[in-house]
């Protein structure tokens, strides 16, 4: 059969708004035979079949893949990648080479260990904040690093900490105290090593690429809004909204990003023989027009995917086939010129504790936006209930940022549940 006609039965791992957006996009492919999402949510049901398995239970996943003729696995969530799902599949002959879209376990260390990422950037001359990694035996070096830098002080747990492992502390004594606490187990084993960084001041954006390990394609750039409160105040969340494109990430800025950051990253992985066939997320900061890497992630962003998929034209499955077969260079990435915005409706109390199981009404009245469910579930009687802190990402196109946002907000007003909350100022700091 002509390769370009091959059909795919895809298993997508994950359960958030990101996976809803990936499922929406995959479901548009003429080459998609069937889509399964594990575990999925109350919205992914529109695009495929939810399967109640954990994305971390590789043996159960393997059995499902073999029993259901899956011929591509797309991994939405980082923890499966950091736990080595790529290597698990590649190393098991009975899986007959079923490809996994994502990095090898070693490649996933770009997100799984901040120390690994910083050392990688240092080896390849990639611009990032100055740093020092310390453990309990070198805590005094950490204190000296703080003393030689200006406040605020940046402390990062080395390992995965569910987005909570970064502290930014204004006072020297408090920073030393927090370093002691982190090394003492504040984030469990994740903070037995801590990366200290110079504080960079600027505006952030998220750049995503797809790579087959040698070629790469740059997806639409996005900006997310992490704080719970308007004007970027209050605690960090998983993300309260996103927009794409990003006004300051113009052609000149993106050229610097490509030359100084994307190319050396892809070349560095290749030079070091690190297998990487998947998405790379560059968390960047613009310091006076110069891009620096704040962090790497080895999967797509959430809620950035909810706008990036809206603006990714063409067939995502064709691009993913290029990724897993090492033929990405010959594939075509189309970019939709429209603006896309997403506004996350969340449960009151989030990112702290919040109630679940609240009845959601009004989604049928939505017009002109796409709802990417994040924390929802459908009961057997078809009722839609909240099941997480982030509930639904209300996503829209527009000929301007404001037009797209106006649609998202008009539709948010139709959706109700007890404790509904959202930010009214997504995109406020961009032109
Ligand atoms: P992360 O969880 O790694 O995305 O970090 C959370 C947030 O901390 C980032 O989005 C930045 O806003 C901030 N941050 C991390 N590192 C630095 C740094 N070196 N300078 C300034 N802000 C930082
Ligand atoms: N929105 C940031 C992230 O997905 O990590």
Short mmCIF file of C-alpha atoms and ligand atoms in Angstrom, two decimals, residues 114 118 129-130 154 156 163-168 197-202 204 224 226-227 236 285 293-295 297, ligand 1:
data_model
loop_
_atom_site.label_atom_id
_atom_site.label_comp_id
_atom_site.label_asym_id
_atom_site.label_seq_id
_atom_site.Cartn_x
_atom_site.Cartn_y
_atom_site.Cartn_z
CA UNK A 114 16.13 20.11 35.43
CA UNK A 118 20.70 22.71 32.27
CA UNK A 129 19.74 31.45 33.11
CA UNK A 130 23.03 30.85 34.93
CA UNK A 154 14.94 30.94 41.90
CA UNK A 156 13.74 24.39 41.26
CA UNK A 163 4.18 22.02 38.17
CA UNK A 164 4.74 23.00 41.83
CA UNK A 165 8.50 22.54 42.10
CA UNK A 166 9.62 26.11 41.33
CA UNK A 167 9.98 28.72 44.10
CA UNK A 168 10.81 32.38 43.53
CA UNK A 197 19.04 29.94 38.91
CA UNK A 198 19.71 33.54 38.12
CA UNK A 199 16.34 35.36 37.90
CA UNK A 200 15.46 36.48 34.38
CA UNK A 201 13.04 39.31 33.85
CA UNK A 202 10.87 39.38 30.75
CA UNK A 204 7.27 34.37 28.42
CA UNK A 224 -0.32 30.81 28.43
CA UNK A 226 -0.49 30.50 34.62
CA UNK A 227 -1.63 32.55 37.62
CA UNK A 236 0.29 29.27 39.77
CA UNK A 285 11.47 34.19 28.13
CA UNK A 293 15.10 28.89 27.73
CA UNK A 294 13.27 28.75 31.08
CA UNK A 295 12.49 25.06 30.73
CA UNK A 297 9.00 19.96 28.38
P1 LIG B 1 8.20 26.09 35.52
O1 LIG B 1 7.30 25.31 36.45
O2 LIG B 1 9.56 25.50 35.35
O3 LIG B 1 7.48 26.44 34.23
O4 LIG B 1 8.46 27.48 36.23
C1 LIG B 1 7.37 28.21 36.68
C2 LIG B 1 7.56 29.63 36.35
O5 LIG B 1 8.63 30.18 37.13
C3 LIG B 1 7.96 29.94 34.91
O6 LIG B 1 6.90 29.93 34.02
C4 LIG B 1 8.54 31.33 35.11
O7 LIG B 1 7.51 32.27 35.18
C5 LIG B 1 9.20 31.25 36.44
N1 LIG B 1 10.65 31.04 36.31
C6 LIG B 1 11.30 29.88 36.23
N2 LIG B 1 12.64 30.07 36.11
C7 LIG B 1 12.84 31.41 36.11
C8 LIG B 1 14.01 32.25 36.02
N3 LIG B 1 15.25 31.75 35.93
N4 LIG B 1 13.82 33.58 36.05
C9 LIG B 1 12.57 34.10 36.17
N5 LIG B 1 11.45 33.37 36.26
C10 LIG B 1 11.57 32.04 36.24
#
